[in-house]
Amino acid sequence: MAKTQLQRARDGEITPAAERVAERENADPEFVRRQVADGRAVIPNNRAHESLDPMIIGREFATKVNANIGNSGTTGDVEGELRKLHAAVHYGADTVMDLSTGENLDETREANVEHSPVPVGTVPIYEAVKRVDSPEDITHELLLDVVEKQAEQGVDYMTIHAGVLMEHLPLTDGRTTGIVSRGGSILAQWMEENGMQNPLYAKFEEICDIFAEHDVTFSLGDGLRPGSIADAGDEAQFAELETLGELTRTARERGVQVMVEGPGHVPMDEIADNVERQQDVCDGAPFYVLGPLVTDIAPGYDHITSAIGAAEAGRAGAAMLCYVTPKEHLGLPDEEDVRDGLAAYRIAAHAADVANGLPGARDWDDALSEARYEFDWRRQFELALDPERARRYHDETLPGDNYKEAQFCSMCGVEFCSMRIDRDARDADGEMASIDGETDLDSSPAAEANLPPVGTHDTSRVPDEIEVGGVTFTPEESHGDD
């Protein structure tokens, strides 16, 4: 059997995937190998995912962002999911998770893997539920069959909620919002009805063997994560975390890469402690956090409430941030929600990298600030996180090409533009030194994730056209400009 990225790194081998990662992170390939070998970073890289451009998740590298996509029992089709996939990649997702729970699960998953240059994750318990009349009818054999099939389809990482144990369930009784994880609630129901231990925990070593065969990475799910700030940091959350630490060590012993998922709702002042605790309990395994949301008052704006927490988590050492869209708690996201969620999270990830002093991370900020001071509007648009939106907002009030040379915008107008006033003063009498911008992004030591355009991927192995239901479209058509 071929070895996994973890096993090869332990053997001293710098794999082609590690070489590509080093190029994208502007890092020493040997440093990449050591981080993977030590379990402090993972390279999700299923051998069957032919269109993948390898990437790395670890606290010593650029903070990554995941975008959740997927259909539901009420909304979504394969073409719509592929459009969301390509919108996610276009707007900077480093990985995507297919959380589909509706129809055409196999077709959707296979299409996503075939057309995604970024790692694809799944939650196999969802498909297991779809195969039975009631969740309690799931068998151990069915779970293993689903996991193996998805691994064969090329899924790079899977969320496995193996840390939710029977003895943890009473700890949730006093909660405000109970068990909010889909996987956690399904498994809790299964254990209550069957009177047996979590089947994912019971069969964890067998799952490890499947993952090792296909080089699938664990994303150990936080099935008892808090669903409100009232429940943050309770006994249930931390009891599961202890089990996740145990499972991390078991997976590593069997040669399988591991990252660990983190809490969803946490007050801002508790976030750093949560990250540090996970790093200690799980022996430095990469932490993959959903948000966390720092307040529960803003349905419709939870991409903001959670991005605040995500920036703090990234600053404290979280390696990957799972985006939240404006539709969180309200409905299934569409392409525009994917765009807004990714913008919020790319900002959070980049802000964390700047705060942590990641080499070259601030160069992008400095280059854009210099363009702004020079009133180089075209350069500002080019460097913007979302160039199309920046250009549209500018052009809504000053649309003509002549305004691309203007020394003002419509916010202040000619008379009150502070930067124009400052420049005029510096040019007038020479008492204030002139300012020259000289940031050269071409020579920046920043990782690709910290250079525009955000979300640069090698798509040479992705099919040029997509055909679904007799309709053919290209990836470029899968997202629209403003």
XYZ file of C-alpha atoms in Angstrom:
482
model
C 0.000 0.000 0.000
C 1.285 3.474 -0.892
C 2.316 5.599 2.049
C 0.515 8.720 3.229
C 1.922 12.236 3.248
C 2.503 11.817 6.989
C 4.364 8.521 6.635
C 6.527 9.808 3.807
C 7.359 12.966 5.746
C 8.374 10.851 8.743
C 10.605 8.816 6.426
C 12.429 12.036 5.489
C 10.862 12.368 2.034
C 9.894 15.744 0.586
C 6.941 14.743 -1.576
C 5.879 16.536 -4.775
C 2.899 17.882 -2.810
C 5.249 19.255 -0.153
C 7.385 20.852 -2.862
C 4.343 22.588 -4.319
C 3.236 23.713 -0.864
C 6.679 25.172 -0.182
C 6.461 27.132 -3.426
C 3.038 28.533 -2.562
C 4.010 29.387 1.012
C 7.432 30.773 0.079
C 8.844 28.332 2.628
C 11.756 25.899 2.889
C 10.619 22.436 1.664
C 12.440 20.812 4.569
C 10.498 22.997 7.013
C 7.255 21.886 5.349
C 8.307 18.243 5.680
C 9.130 18.611 9.387
C 5.831 20.322 10.149
C 3.908 17.498 8.466
C 6.041 14.815 10.103
C 5.404 16.346 13.525
C 1.652 16.482 12.908
C 1.596 20.263 13.253
C 0.497 20.724 9.638
C -1.488 18.660 7.140
C -1.532 18.452 3.348
C -4.985 17.086 2.422
C -4.208 15.197 -0.767
C -6.296 12.163 -1.691
C -4.406 10.264 -4.370
C -7.576 10.084 -6.504
C -8.113 13.877 -6.598
C -6.408 14.519 -9.915
C -7.327 18.208 -10.277
C -5.900 19.191 -6.865
C -3.319 21.932 -6.402
C -1.810 20.917 -3.030
C -2.019 23.280 -0.047
C -1.102 23.113 3.627
C -2.942 23.809 6.870
C -0.836 24.652 9.915
C -0.291 27.539 12.306
C 3.197 28.265 10.928
C 1.746 28.934 7.471
C -0.733 31.425 6.016
C -4.119 31.180 7.715
C -6.490 29.286 5.447
C -10.218 29.663 4.788
C -12.761 26.928 4.103
C -16.057 27.517 2.308
C -19.014 25.253 3.031
C -21.209 24.502 0.035
C -23.815 21.838 -0.576
C -27.485 21.268 -1.254
C -30.293 20.480 1.171
C -33.518 18.546 1.097
C -35.322 21.684 -0.031
C -32.818 23.516 -2.235
C -29.962 22.851 -4.640
C -28.922 20.951 -7.768
C -25.596 19.782 -9.215
C -25.210 22.726 -11.574
C -25.943 25.176 -8.768
C -23.418 23.467 -6.507
C -20.716 23.634 -9.195
C -21.418 27.320 -9.633
C -20.996 27.789 -5.883
C -17.781 25.752 -5.991
C -16.271 27.964 -8.665
C -17.486 31.120 -6.956
C -15.783 29.885 -3.778
C -12.490 29.218 -5.559
C -12.677 32.546 -7.422
C -13.191 34.512 -4.219
C -10.402 32.826 -2.319
C -11.456 29.569 -0.651
C -8.466 27.383 0.235
C -10.695 24.328 0.706
C -14.385 23.557 0.242
C -16.661 21.223 2.158
C -19.550 19.556 0.370
C -22.211 19.402 3.097
C -24.967 18.195 0.776
C -27.933 16.492 2.427
C -30.354 16.541 -0.491
C -30.554 14.544 -3.701
C -27.823 13.365 -6.116
C -25.171 13.107 -3.388
C -22.781 10.925 -5.393
C -23.145 12.982 -8.569
C -22.625 16.236 -6.677
C -19.600 14.944 -4.783
C -17.922 13.477 -7.847
C -18.499 16.687 -9.808
C -17.014 18.775 -7.010
C -13.895 16.611 -6.739
C -13.408 16.553 -10.517
C -13.688 20.334 -10.862
C -12.014 21.533 -7.680
C -8.358 22.635 -7.579
C -8.664 22.913 -3.782
C -9.151 20.082 -1.276
C -12.712 18.823 -0.892
C -14.090 17.764 2.483
C -17.275 15.895 3.398
C -19.221 14.665 6.434
C -19.984 10.974 5.739
C -22.631 10.649 8.466
C -24.917 12.786 6.278
C -24.937 10.225 3.488
C -25.366 7.395 5.986
C -28.548 9.056 7.267
C -29.867 9.361 3.701
C -29.478 5.606 3.205
C -31.756 4.535 6.064
C -35.323 5.155 7.156
C -34.267 6.568 10.538
C -30.854 7.530 11.988
C -30.972 4.756 14.586
C -30.972 2.222 11.709
C -27.410 3.152 10.714
C -25.061 0.200 11.145
C -21.325 0.076 11.714
C -20.917 -1.622 8.342
C -22.912 1.082 6.557
C -20.738 3.808 8.050
C -17.558 2.072 6.912
C -19.024 1.523 3.433
C -19.882 5.220 3.089
C -16.454 6.320 4.325
C -14.674 3.962 1.934
C -16.781 4.983 -1.058
C -16.184 8.687 -0.459
C -12.452 8.037 -0.064
C -12.459 6.191 -3.397
C -14.256 9.159 -4.994
C -11.297 11.395 -4.122
C -12.457 13.277 -1.013
C -9.390 14.828 0.639
C -10.629 15.171 4.210
C -13.654 14.076 6.181
C -15.302 15.354 9.314
C -15.632 12.387 11.656
C -17.599 13.080 14.857
C -15.926 10.278 16.809
C -15.375 12.349 19.940
C -19.038 12.423 21.043
C -19.372 9.623 23.613
C -22.378 8.266 25.490
C -20.985 9.529 28.767
C -20.821 13.088 27.372
C -24.522 13.374 26.552
C -25.782 14.129 30.095
C -23.356 17.065 30.183
C -25.490 18.829 27.556
C -28.700 18.747 29.586
C -28.388 22.258 31.037
C -27.461 23.967 27.805
C -29.299 26.877 26.238
C -29.113 25.462 22.704
C -28.380 21.773 23.267
C -26.444 19.914 20.556
C -26.227 22.101 17.434
C -23.847 20.037 15.303
C -25.718 18.040 12.680
C -23.354 15.111 13.110
C -23.350 15.417 16.884
C -27.155 15.427 17.121
C -27.491 12.442 14.758
C -24.988 10.395 16.736
C -26.538 11.387 20.060
C -29.893 10.131 18.796
C -28.255 6.915 17.562
C -26.624 6.252 20.939
C -29.830 6.995 22.862
C -31.890 4.672 20.667
C -29.366 1.827 20.434
C -27.825 1.988 23.896
C -24.342 1.596 22.381
C -21.211 3.713 22.111
C -20.680 6.090 19.178
C -20.109 3.823 16.150
C -17.505 6.212 14.724
C -15.549 5.887 17.961
C -16.014 2.117 18.065
C -14.771 1.740 14.480
C -12.165 4.500 14.560
C -9.185 2.247 13.855
C -10.943 0.732 10.841
C -11.656 4.243 9.567
C -7.955 5.047 10.052
C -7.063 2.091 7.832
C -9.385 3.332 5.067
C -7.944 6.831 5.351
C -4.385 5.501 5.214
C -5.149 3.518 2.056
C -6.393 6.603 0.191
C -4.426 9.293 2.068
C -7.505 11.022 3.459
C -7.031 13.534 6.280
C -9.127 13.491 9.444
C -11.024 16.595 10.412
C -12.107 15.480 13.868
C -15.530 17.015 14.325
C -16.670 18.959 17.360
C -20.108 17.425 17.719
C -20.658 19.066 21.098
C -19.507 22.543 20.121
C -21.418 25.394 21.775
C -24.260 26.793 19.658
C -24.573 29.951 21.728
C -22.191 32.012 23.803
C -24.173 30.892 26.870
C -22.891 27.333 26.294
C -19.260 28.214 25.494
C -16.569 26.517 27.543
C -18.886 24.061 29.287
C -18.141 20.523 30.462
C -19.568 18.912 27.338
C -17.337 20.890 24.980
C -14.153 20.155 26.893
C -15.001 16.505 27.593
C -15.248 15.937 23.856
C -11.990 17.814 23.311
C -10.184 15.361 25.602
C -11.477 12.493 23.462
C -10.359 14.307 20.305
C -6.853 14.464 21.755
C -6.934 10.683 22.248
C -8.177 10.139 18.690
C -5.521 12.469 17.285
C -2.810 10.275 18.757
C -4.482 7.087 17.491
C -4.726 8.415 13.918
C -1.129 9.597 13.893
C 0.063 6.195 15.145
C -1.650 4.673 12.116
C -0.018 7.129 9.705
C -3.024 9.392 9.079
C -2.978 13.186 9.071
C -5.257 14.965 11.551
C -6.732 18.388 12.105
C -9.242 19.177 14.840
C -12.409 21.234 14.534
C -13.230 23.974 17.028
C -16.123 25.722 18.706
C -18.804 27.749 16.984
C -19.941 30.398 19.530
C -17.425 31.838 22.009
C -17.203 35.258 23.697
C -14.241 37.189 22.359
C -12.323 37.139 25.637
C -12.374 33.305 25.733
C -11.189 32.594 22.184
C -7.431 32.607 22.766
C -7.824 30.268 25.757
C -9.850 27.874 23.582
C -7.118 27.800 20.921
C -4.344 27.277 23.460
C -6.276 24.497 25.183
C -6.840 22.655 21.905
C -3.180 22.942 20.961
C -2.182 21.470 24.318
C -4.754 18.644 24.422
C -4.303 17.653 20.767
C -0.496 17.861 20.679
C -0.301 20.784 18.263
C -2.662 19.373 15.619
C -3.923 22.124 13.288
C -7.048 23.803 14.671
C -9.919 24.373 12.239
C -12.523 26.723 13.715
C -16.060 27.665 12.708
C -16.050 31.392 13.403
C -16.417 31.507 16.327
C -19.393 33.841 16.611
C -18.728 36.338 19.398
C -22.354 37.407 19.823
C -25.716 35.839 19.022
C -27.772 38.969 18.259
C -27.299 39.456 14.515
C -29.061 36.957 12.224
C -28.367 38.082 8.675
C -24.956 39.451 9.676
C -23.292 36.389 11.153
C -20.514 36.576 8.556
C -19.509 39.666 10.572
C -20.142 38.378 14.109
C -18.097 35.289 13.272
C -15.313 36.986 11.300
C -14.524 39.025 14.417
C -14.003 35.797 16.320
C -12.178 34.190 13.402
C -9.599 36.981 13.294
C -8.976 36.556 17.020
C -8.739 32.764 16.644
C -6.269 33.120 13.774
C -4.174 35.539 15.808
C -4.126 32.993 18.641
C -2.963 30.166 16.354
C -5.951 28.618 14.581
C -4.741 27.266 11.239
C -7.944 27.318 9.187
C -11.146 29.334 9.482
C -14.457 27.915 8.328
C -16.444 30.757 6.853
C -19.936 31.739 7.895
C -22.239 33.444 5.403
C -24.978 36.032 5.988
C -27.492 33.172 5.656
C -26.160 31.303 8.726
C -29.087 30.091 10.869
C -31.505 31.406 8.211
C -31.189 29.518 4.928
C -29.032 27.762 2.334
C -26.341 30.120 0.975
C -26.333 31.091 -2.696
C -23.415 32.381 -4.791
C -23.657 35.913 -3.431
C -23.654 34.621 0.151
C -20.549 32.562 -0.650
C -18.912 35.729 -1.948
C -19.781 37.767 1.152
C -18.751 35.022 3.530
C -15.410 34.552 1.819
C -14.694 38.278 1.796
C -15.276 38.466 5.546
C -13.081 35.446 6.210
C -10.275 36.343 3.857
C -10.103 39.645 5.723
C -10.037 37.795 9.060
C -7.333 35.376 7.891
C -5.190 38.138 6.423
C -5.584 40.313 9.509
C -4.429 37.389 11.657
C -1.369 36.846 9.460
C -0.469 40.542 9.653
C -0.905 40.524 13.441
C 1.240 37.392 13.736
C 4.041 38.915 11.663
C 3.896 36.331 8.888
C 6.701 37.249 6.472
C 5.478 39.664 3.817
C 1.821 39.518 4.903
C 1.584 43.301 5.263
C 3.135 44.017 1.874
C -0.269 43.768 0.196
C -1.682 46.343 2.637
C 1.244 48.690 2.056
C 1.005 48.430 -1.735
C -2.698 49.252 -1.683
C -2.176 52.161 0.741
C 0.491 53.599 -1.534
C -1.849 53.348 -4.530
C -4.571 55.058 -2.504
C -2.310 57.963 -1.571
C -1.296 58.366 -5.198
C -4.947 58.323 -6.341
C -4.064 55.402 -8.609
C -7.602 54.108 -8.833
C -6.911 51.310 -11.295
C -4.125 49.972 -9.091
C -6.411 50.166 -6.064
C -9.023 48.074 -7.850
C -6.384 45.606 -8.981
C -5.115 45.149 -5.430
C -8.530 45.016 -3.751
C -9.686 41.802 -2.126
C -12.764 41.941 -4.375
C -11.779 44.099 -7.376
C -15.183 43.939 -9.057
C -16.994 45.256 -6.007
C -14.430 47.977 -5.277
C -14.705 49.228 -8.861
C -18.499 49.135 -8.814
C -18.771 51.105 -5.578
C -16.427 53.762 -6.941
C -18.207 53.960 -10.290
C -21.696 54.245 -8.823
C -21.055 57.962 -8.237
C -18.047 58.740 -10.457
C -18.377 56.385 -13.431
C -16.431 58.148 -16.171
C -12.906 57.163 -17.188
C -11.770 60.692 -16.378
C -12.546 60.005 -12.713
C -9.974 57.197 -12.752
C -7.425 60.025 -12.803
C -9.234 62.209 -10.244
C -7.514 63.327 -7.049
C -10.664 62.701 -4.994
C -13.674 60.424 -4.637
C -17.325 61.153 -3.894
C -16.910 60.566 -0.155
C -15.094 63.870 0.457
C -15.251 65.591 -2.916
C -12.573 67.949 -4.221
C -12.518 70.496 -1.420
C -12.384 68.159 1.579
C -10.182 65.288 0.341
C -7.650 64.881 3.152
C -5.034 63.033 1.113
C -5.199 65.628 -1.664
C -4.845 68.412 0.925
C -1.879 66.634 2.511
C -0.162 66.086 -0.831
C -0.673 69.719 -1.839
C 0.827 70.869 1.469
C 3.860 68.630 1.027
C 4.380 69.868 -2.532
C 3.860 73.554 -1.685
C 6.659 74.590 0.656
C 8.887 71.580 1.180
C 8.600 71.759 4.977
C 6.848 68.377 5.016
C 8.746 65.549 3.376
C 7.238 63.964 0.293
C 6.030 60.355 0.501
C 7.210 57.763 -1.965
C 5.580 54.308 -2.118
C 7.995 51.526 -3.031
C 6.446 48.188 -2.022
C 7.362 45.562 -4.616
C 4.913 42.668 -4.395
C 6.863 40.693 -6.987
C 9.734 40.305 -4.528
C 7.595 39.921 -1.404
C 8.320 36.922 0.846
C 4.575 36.523 1.451
C 2.734 33.282 0.853
C 0.429 33.244 -2.182
C -2.539 33.537 0.186
C -1.205 36.958 1.192
C -0.713 38.317 -2.310
C -3.336 39.530 -4.793
C -5.243 38.061 -6.470
C -6.355 36.138 -3.401
C -7.024 32.467 -3.975
C -4.504 31.772 -6.735
C -4.612 28.108 -7.748
C -3.165 25.990 -10.517
C -6.258 24.989 -12.480
C -4.460 23.273 -15.356
C -5.886 19.884 -14.356
C -9.452 21.156 -13.959
C -11.744 20.476 -16.966
C -12.248 23.599 -19.062
C -15.980 23.052 -19.373
C -18.667 21.650 -17.119
C -21.716 19.846 -18.421
C -24.680 19.289 -16.136
C -28.161 18.360 -17.294
C -27.280 19.092 -20.902
C -26.040 22.608 -20.057
C -22.378 23.409 -20.686
C -20.635 26.309 -18.974
C -17.103 27.341 -18.096
C -15.732 28.068 -14.620
C -15.468 31.758 -15.543
C -19.243 31.848 -16.049
C -19.925 30.348 -12.645
C -19.669 33.671 -10.842
C -20.882 37.073 -11.928
C -19.355 40.497 -11.649
C -21.275 43.163 -9.793
